[in-house]
CSV table of C-alpha atoms and ligand atoms in Angstrom, one decimal:
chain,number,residue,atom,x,y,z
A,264,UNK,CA,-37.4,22.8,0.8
A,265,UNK,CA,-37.0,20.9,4.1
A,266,UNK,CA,-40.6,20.1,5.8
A,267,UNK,CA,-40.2,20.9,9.1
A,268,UNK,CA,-41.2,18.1,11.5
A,269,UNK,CA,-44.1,19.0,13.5
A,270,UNK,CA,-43.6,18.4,17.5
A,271,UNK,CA,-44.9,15.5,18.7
A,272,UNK,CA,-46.8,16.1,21.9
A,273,UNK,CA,-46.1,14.6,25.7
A,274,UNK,CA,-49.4,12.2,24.9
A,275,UNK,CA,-48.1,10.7,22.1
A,276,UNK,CA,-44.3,9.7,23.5
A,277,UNK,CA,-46.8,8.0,26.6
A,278,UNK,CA,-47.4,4.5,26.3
A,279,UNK,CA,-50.9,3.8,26.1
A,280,UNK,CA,-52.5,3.1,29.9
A,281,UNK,CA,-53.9,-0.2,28.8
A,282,UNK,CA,-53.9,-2.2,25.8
A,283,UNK,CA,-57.0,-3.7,24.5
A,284,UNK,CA,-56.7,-7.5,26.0
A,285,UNK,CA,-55.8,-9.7,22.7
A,286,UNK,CA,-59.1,-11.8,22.2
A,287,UNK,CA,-58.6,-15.9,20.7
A,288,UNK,CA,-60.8,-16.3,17.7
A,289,UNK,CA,-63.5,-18.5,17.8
A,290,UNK,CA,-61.6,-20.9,15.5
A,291,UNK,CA,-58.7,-21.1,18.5
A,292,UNK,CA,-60.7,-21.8,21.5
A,293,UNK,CA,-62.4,-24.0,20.0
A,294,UNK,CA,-59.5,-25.9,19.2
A,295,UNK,CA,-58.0,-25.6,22.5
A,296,UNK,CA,-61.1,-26.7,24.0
A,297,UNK,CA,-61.8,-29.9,22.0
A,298,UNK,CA,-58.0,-31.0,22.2
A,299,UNK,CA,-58.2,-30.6,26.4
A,300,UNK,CA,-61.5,-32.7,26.4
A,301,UNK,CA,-59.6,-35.3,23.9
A,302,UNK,CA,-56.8,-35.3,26.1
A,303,UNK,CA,-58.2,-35.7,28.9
A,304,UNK,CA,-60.4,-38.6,27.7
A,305,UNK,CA,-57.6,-40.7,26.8
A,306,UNK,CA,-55.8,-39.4,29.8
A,307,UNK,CA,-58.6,-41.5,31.8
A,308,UNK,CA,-58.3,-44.5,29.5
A,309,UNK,CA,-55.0,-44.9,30.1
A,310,UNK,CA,-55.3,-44.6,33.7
A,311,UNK,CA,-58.5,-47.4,33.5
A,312,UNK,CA,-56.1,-50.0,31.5
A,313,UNK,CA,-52.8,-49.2,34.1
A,314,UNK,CA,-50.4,-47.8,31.0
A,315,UNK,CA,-48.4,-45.1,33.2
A,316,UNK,CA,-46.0,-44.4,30.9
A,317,UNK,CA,-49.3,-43.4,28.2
A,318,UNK,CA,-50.7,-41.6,31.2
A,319,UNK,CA,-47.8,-39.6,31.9
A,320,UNK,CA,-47.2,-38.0,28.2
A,321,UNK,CA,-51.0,-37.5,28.4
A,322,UNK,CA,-50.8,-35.3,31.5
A,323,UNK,CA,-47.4,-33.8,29.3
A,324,UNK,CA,-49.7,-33.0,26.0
A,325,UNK,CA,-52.4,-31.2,28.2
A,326,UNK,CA,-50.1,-28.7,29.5
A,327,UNK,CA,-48.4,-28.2,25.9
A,328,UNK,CA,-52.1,-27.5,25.0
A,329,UNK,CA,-51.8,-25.1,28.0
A,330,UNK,CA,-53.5,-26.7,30.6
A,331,UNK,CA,-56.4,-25.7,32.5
A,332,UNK,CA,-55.6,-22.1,33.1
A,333,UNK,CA,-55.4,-22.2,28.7
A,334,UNK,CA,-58.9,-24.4,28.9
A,335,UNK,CA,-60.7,-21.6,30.8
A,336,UNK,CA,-59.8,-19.1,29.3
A,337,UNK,CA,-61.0,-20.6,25.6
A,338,UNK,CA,-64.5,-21.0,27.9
A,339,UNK,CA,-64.4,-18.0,28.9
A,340,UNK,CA,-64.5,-16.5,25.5
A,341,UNK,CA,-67.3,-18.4,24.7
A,342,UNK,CA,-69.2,-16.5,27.7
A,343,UNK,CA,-68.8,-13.7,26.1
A,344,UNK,CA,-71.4,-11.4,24.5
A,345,UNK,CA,-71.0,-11.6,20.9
A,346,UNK,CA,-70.6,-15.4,21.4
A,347,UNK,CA,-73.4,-16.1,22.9
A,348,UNK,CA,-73.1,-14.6,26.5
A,349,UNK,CA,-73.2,-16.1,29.9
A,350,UNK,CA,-75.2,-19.6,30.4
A,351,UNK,CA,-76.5,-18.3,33.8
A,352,UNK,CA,-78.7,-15.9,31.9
A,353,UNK,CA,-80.9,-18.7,30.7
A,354,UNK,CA,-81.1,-19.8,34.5
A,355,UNK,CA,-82.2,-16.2,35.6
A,356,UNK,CA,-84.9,-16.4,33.0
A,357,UNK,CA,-86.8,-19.5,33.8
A,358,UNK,CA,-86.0,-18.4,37.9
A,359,UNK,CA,-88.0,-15.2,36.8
A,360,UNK,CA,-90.8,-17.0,35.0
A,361,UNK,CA,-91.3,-19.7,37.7
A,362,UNK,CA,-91.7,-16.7,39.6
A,363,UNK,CA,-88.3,-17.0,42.1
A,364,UNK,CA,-87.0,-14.3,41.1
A,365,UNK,CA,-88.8,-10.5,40.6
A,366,UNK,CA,-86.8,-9.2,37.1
A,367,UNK,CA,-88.0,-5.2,38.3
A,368,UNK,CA,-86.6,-5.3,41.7
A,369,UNK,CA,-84.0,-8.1,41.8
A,370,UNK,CA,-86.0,-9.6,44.7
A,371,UNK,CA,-87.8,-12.6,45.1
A,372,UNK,CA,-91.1,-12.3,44.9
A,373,UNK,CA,-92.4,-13.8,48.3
A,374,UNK,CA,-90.2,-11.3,50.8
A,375,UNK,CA,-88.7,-12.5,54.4
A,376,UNK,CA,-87.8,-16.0,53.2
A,377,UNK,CA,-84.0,-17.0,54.0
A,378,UNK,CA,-81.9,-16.1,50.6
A,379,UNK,CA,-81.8,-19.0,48.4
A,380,UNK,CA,-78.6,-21.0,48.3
A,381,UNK,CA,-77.0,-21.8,45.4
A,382,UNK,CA,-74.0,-24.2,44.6
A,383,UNK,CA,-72.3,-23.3,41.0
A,384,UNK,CA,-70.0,-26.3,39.6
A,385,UNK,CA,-67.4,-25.3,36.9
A,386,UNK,CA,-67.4,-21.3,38.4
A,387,UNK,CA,-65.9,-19.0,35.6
A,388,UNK,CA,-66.9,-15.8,37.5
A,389,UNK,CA,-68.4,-13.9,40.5
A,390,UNK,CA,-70.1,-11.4,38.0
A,391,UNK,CA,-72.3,-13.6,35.6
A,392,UNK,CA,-75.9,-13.3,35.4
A,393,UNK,CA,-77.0,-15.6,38.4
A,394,UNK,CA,-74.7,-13.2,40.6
A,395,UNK,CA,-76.3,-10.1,40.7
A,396,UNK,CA,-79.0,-11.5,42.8
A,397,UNK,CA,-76.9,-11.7,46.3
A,398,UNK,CA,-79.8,-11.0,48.3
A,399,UNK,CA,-81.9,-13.4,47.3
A,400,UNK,CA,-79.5,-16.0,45.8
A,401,UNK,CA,-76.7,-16.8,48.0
A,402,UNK,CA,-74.0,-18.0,46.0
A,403,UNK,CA,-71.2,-21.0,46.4
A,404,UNK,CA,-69.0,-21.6,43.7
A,405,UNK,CA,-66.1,-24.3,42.9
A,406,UNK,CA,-64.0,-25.2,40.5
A,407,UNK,CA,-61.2,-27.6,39.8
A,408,UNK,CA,-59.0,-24.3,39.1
A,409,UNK,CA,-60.0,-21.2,41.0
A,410,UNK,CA,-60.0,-18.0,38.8
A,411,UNK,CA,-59.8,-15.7,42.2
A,412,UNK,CA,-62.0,-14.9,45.6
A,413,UNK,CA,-65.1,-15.7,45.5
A,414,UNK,CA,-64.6,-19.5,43.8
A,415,UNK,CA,-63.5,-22.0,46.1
A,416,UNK,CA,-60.9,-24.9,44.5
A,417,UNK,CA,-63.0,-27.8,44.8
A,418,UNK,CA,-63.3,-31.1,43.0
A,419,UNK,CA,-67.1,-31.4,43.7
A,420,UNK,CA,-66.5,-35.2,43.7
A,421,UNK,CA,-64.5,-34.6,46.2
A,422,UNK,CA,-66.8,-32.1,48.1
A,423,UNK,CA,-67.9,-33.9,51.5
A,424,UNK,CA,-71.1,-34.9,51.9
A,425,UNK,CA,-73.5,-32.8,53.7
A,426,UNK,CA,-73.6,-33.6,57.0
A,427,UNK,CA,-76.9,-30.9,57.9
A,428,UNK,CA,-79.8,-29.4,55.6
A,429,UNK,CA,-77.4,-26.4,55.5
A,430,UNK,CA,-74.7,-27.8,53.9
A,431,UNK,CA,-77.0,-28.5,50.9
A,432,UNK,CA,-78.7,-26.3,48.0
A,433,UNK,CA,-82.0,-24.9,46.5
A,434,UNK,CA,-80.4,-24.7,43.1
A,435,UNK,CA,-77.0,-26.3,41.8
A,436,UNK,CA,-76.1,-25.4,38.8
A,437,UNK,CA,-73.9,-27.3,36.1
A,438,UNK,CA,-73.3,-25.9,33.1
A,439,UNK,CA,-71.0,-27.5,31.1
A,440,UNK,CA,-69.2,-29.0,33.1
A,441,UNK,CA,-70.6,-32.8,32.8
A,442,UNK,CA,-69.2,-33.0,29.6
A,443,UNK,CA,-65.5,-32.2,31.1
A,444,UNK,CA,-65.9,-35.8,32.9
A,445,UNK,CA,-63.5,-37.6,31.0
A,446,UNK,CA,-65.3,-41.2,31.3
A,447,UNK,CA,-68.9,-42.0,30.8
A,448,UNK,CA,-69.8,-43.6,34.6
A,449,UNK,CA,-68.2,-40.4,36.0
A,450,UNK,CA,-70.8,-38.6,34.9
A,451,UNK,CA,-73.3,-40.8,36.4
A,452,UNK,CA,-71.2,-40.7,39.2
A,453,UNK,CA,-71.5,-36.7,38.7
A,454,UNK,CA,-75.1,-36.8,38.6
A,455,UNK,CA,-76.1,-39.2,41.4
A,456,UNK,CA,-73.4,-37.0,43.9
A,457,UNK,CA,-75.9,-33.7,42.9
A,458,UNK,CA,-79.1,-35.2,44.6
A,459,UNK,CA,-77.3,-35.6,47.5
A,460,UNK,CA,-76.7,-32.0,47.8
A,461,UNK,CA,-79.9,-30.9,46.9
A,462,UNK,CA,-82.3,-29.9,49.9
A,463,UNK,CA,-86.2,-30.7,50.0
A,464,UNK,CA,-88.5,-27.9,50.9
A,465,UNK,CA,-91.3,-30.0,52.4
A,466,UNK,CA,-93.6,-28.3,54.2
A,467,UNK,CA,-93.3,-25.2,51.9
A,468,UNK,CA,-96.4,-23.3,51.0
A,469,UNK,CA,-95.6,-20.8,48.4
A,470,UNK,CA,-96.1,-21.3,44.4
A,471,UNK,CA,-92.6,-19.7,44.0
A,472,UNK,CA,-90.9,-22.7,45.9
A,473,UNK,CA,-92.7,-25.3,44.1
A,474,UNK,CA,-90.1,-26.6,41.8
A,475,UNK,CA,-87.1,-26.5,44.6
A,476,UNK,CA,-84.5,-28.0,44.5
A,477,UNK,CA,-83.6,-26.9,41.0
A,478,UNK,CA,-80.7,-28.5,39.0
A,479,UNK,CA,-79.5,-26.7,36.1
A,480,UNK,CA,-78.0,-28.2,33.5
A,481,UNK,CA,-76.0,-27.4,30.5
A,482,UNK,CA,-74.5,-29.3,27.5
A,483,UNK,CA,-72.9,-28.8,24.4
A,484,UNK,CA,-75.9,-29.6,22.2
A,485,UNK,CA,-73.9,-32.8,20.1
A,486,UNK,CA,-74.1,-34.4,22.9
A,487,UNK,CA,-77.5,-34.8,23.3
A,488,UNK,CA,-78.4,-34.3,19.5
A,489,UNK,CA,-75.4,-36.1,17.5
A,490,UNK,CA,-74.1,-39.0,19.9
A,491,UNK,CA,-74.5,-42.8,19.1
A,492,UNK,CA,-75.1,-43.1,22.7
A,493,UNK,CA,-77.7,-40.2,23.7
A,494,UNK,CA,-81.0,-38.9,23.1
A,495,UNK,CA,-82.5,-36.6,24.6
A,496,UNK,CA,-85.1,-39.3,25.5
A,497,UNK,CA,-82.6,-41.1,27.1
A,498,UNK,CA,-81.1,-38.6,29.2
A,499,UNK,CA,-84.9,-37.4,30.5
A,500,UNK,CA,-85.5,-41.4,31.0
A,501,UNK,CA,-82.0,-41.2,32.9
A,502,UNK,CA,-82.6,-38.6,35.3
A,503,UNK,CA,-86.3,-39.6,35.8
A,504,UNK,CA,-84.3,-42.5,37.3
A,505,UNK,CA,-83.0,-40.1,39.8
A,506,UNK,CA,-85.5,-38.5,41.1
A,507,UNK,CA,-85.4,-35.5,38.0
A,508,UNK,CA,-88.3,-33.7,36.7
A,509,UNK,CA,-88.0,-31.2,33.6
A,510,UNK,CA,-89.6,-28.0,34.2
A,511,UNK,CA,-87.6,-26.2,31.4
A,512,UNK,CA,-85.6,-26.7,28.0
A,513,UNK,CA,-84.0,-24.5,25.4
A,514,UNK,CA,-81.5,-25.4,22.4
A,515,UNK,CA,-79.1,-22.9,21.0
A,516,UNK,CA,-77.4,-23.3,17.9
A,517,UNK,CA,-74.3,-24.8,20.1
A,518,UNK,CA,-76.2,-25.8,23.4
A,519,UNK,CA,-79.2,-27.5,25.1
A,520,UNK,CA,-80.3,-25.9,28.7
A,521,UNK,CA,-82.2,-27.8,30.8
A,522,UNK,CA,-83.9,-26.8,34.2
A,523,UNK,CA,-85.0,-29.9,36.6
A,524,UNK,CA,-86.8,-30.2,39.9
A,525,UNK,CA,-85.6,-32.4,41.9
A,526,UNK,CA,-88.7,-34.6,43.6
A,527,UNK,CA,-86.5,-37.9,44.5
A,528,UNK,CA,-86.5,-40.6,45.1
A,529,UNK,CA,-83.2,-42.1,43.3
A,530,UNK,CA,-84.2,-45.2,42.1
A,531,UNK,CA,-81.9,-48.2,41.8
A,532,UNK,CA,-82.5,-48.5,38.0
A,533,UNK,CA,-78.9,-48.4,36.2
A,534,UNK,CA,-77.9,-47.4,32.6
A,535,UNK,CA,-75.5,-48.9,30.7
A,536,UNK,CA,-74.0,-48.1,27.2
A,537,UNK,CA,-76.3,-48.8,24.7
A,538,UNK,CA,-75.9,-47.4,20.9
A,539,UNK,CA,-79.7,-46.2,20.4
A,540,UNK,CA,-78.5,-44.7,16.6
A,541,UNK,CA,-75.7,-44.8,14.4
A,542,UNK,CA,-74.2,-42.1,11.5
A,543,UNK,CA,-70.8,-41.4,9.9
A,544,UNK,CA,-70.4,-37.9,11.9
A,545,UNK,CA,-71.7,-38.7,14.9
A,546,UNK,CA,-69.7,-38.2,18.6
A,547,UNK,CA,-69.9,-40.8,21.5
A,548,UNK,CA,-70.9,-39.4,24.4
A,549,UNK,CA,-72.7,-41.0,26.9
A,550,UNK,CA,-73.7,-41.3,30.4
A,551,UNK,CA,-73.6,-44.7,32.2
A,552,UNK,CA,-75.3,-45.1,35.6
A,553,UNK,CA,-74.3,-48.4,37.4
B,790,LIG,C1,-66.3,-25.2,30.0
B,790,LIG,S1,-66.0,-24.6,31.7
B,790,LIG,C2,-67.6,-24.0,32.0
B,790,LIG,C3,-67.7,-22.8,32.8
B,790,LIG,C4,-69.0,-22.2,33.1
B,790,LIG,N1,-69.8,-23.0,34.0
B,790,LIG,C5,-69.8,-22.0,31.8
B,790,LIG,O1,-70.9,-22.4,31.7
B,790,LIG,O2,-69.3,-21.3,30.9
B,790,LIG,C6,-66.0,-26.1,32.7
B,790,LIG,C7,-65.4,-25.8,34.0
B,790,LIG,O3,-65.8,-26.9,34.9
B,790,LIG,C8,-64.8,-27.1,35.8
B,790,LIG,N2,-65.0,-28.5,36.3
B,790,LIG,C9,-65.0,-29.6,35.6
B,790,LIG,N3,-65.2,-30.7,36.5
B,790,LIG,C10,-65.3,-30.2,37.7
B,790,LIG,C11,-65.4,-30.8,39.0
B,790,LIG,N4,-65.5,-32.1,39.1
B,790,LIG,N5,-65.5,-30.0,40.1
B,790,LIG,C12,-65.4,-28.6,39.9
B,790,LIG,N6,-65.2,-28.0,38.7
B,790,LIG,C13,-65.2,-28.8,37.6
B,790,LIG,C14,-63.5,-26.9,35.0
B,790,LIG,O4,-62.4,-26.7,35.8
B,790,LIG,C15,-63.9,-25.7,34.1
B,790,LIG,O5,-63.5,-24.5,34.7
């Protein structure tokens, strides 16, 4: 006996109004992610010793590896929930318990103050944690490559220098982005060029402003806990030479978060590269300040 064929209905000969968006494994952006910073690392040192040619299938093999656009959106995964979430979380924390920011009614705790300003390095998104907070926390955001409105294309070594106390920032945050310097005096470079975009709140009475200017800073934990060339000592002693006090740390499995007041001055005292340890698995990042 034939089986009739039952009718299929006008839903099911739609196609579907969206497709769940494909998601990388873990494995995958991670791969993508350490091959860009490799990459780009010995994109810089052949740059440093003059070999073009090197240079020039470096700048090639990054956009094989997909480039920057590829790059971000392996970080991006790693923002998300089940991987850990959003960095800027940890920031609206410790901004709640130093009392900045009121967690009940998204204010700040002290009312008719100006909105604080805040200058993101390395923006991902206009909707993380530190962003829900837009009358209180007025945000800037940059990045090398701009995912949309709201993040500005900006190398911040490139940023010009702040010419008023406007042009500069309560909070900056930086969160992994230092580690995406290539070369180990860039990221001196990196840090010195912060404090000079961080604005002083002399004269300022209340507990809640205290700490300001706030710098907060995120790194993949191996480089602080696993590199021949930094300790977490060292990178305290480091910015204690520029004018950095730690109010707040926290390691993850994956990364260390750091808040720091910024009290100045920037001292003169440089850092060179110095191996303080040694091991068969360890990495080699470090921070040079000349
Ligand atoms: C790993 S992503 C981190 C994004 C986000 N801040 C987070 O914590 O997940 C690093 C981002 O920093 C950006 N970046 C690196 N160096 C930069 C610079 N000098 N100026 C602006 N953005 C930079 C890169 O383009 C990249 O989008």
């Amino acid at each position: 006996m034939a089986v009739k064929k039952r009718q299929k209905t006008l839903s099911q000969g739609r196609p579907p109004a969206s497709r769940p968006k494909e998601r990388m494994t873990s494995e995958r952006s991670r791969t993508i992610i350490r091959t860009h910073h490799r990459l780009q690392k010995e994109h810089a040192a052949a740059l440093k010793r003059g070999d073009k040619n090197a240079a020039d299938d470096l700048v090639h093999a990054i956009e094989e590896n997909g480039g920057i656009k590829m790059y971000q959106a392996a970080s991006k995964q790693g923002q998300a929930k089940d991987r850990g979430g959003d960095s800027s979380k940890v920031l609206v924390e410790w901004l709640q318990q130093a009392q900045v920011v009121n967690s009940t009614t998204r204010g700040r705790i002290d009312t008719g103050e100006v909105p604080l300003k805040c200058l993101e390095v390395g923006a991902l998104s206009t909707k993380n944690e530190i962003s829900k907070y837009p009358s209180i926390i007025s945000m800037t955001r940059i990045d090398l490559n701009s995912q949309g409105p709201g993040i500005e294309k900006q190398d911040f070594m490139d940023r010009p220098l702040p010419k008023a106390e406007d042009d500069r920032f309560d909070i900056i945050s930086l969160s992994l982005v230092l580690n995406y310097v290539p070369d180990a005096s860039g990221r001196g470079e990196m840090l010195k060029r912060i404090t000079k975009f961080l604005r002083k709140h002399a004269g300022m009475s209340s507990i809640s402003f205290e700490a300001l200017p706030l710098l907060f800073l995120v790194l993949p934990l191996p480089c602080v806990d696993n590199s021949r060339y930094l300790d977490e000592e060292l990178l305290l002693k480091i910015m204690g030479n520029l004018g950095f006090v730690m109010k707040y740390s926290k390691n993850t499995s994956k990364l260390c978060y750091y808040l720091f007041s910024w009290t100045g001055p920037v001292t003169r005292l440089t850092t060179e590269k110095t191996k303080i340890r040694d091991g068969p698995a360890m990495n080699n990042f470090c921070i040079v300040v000349e």
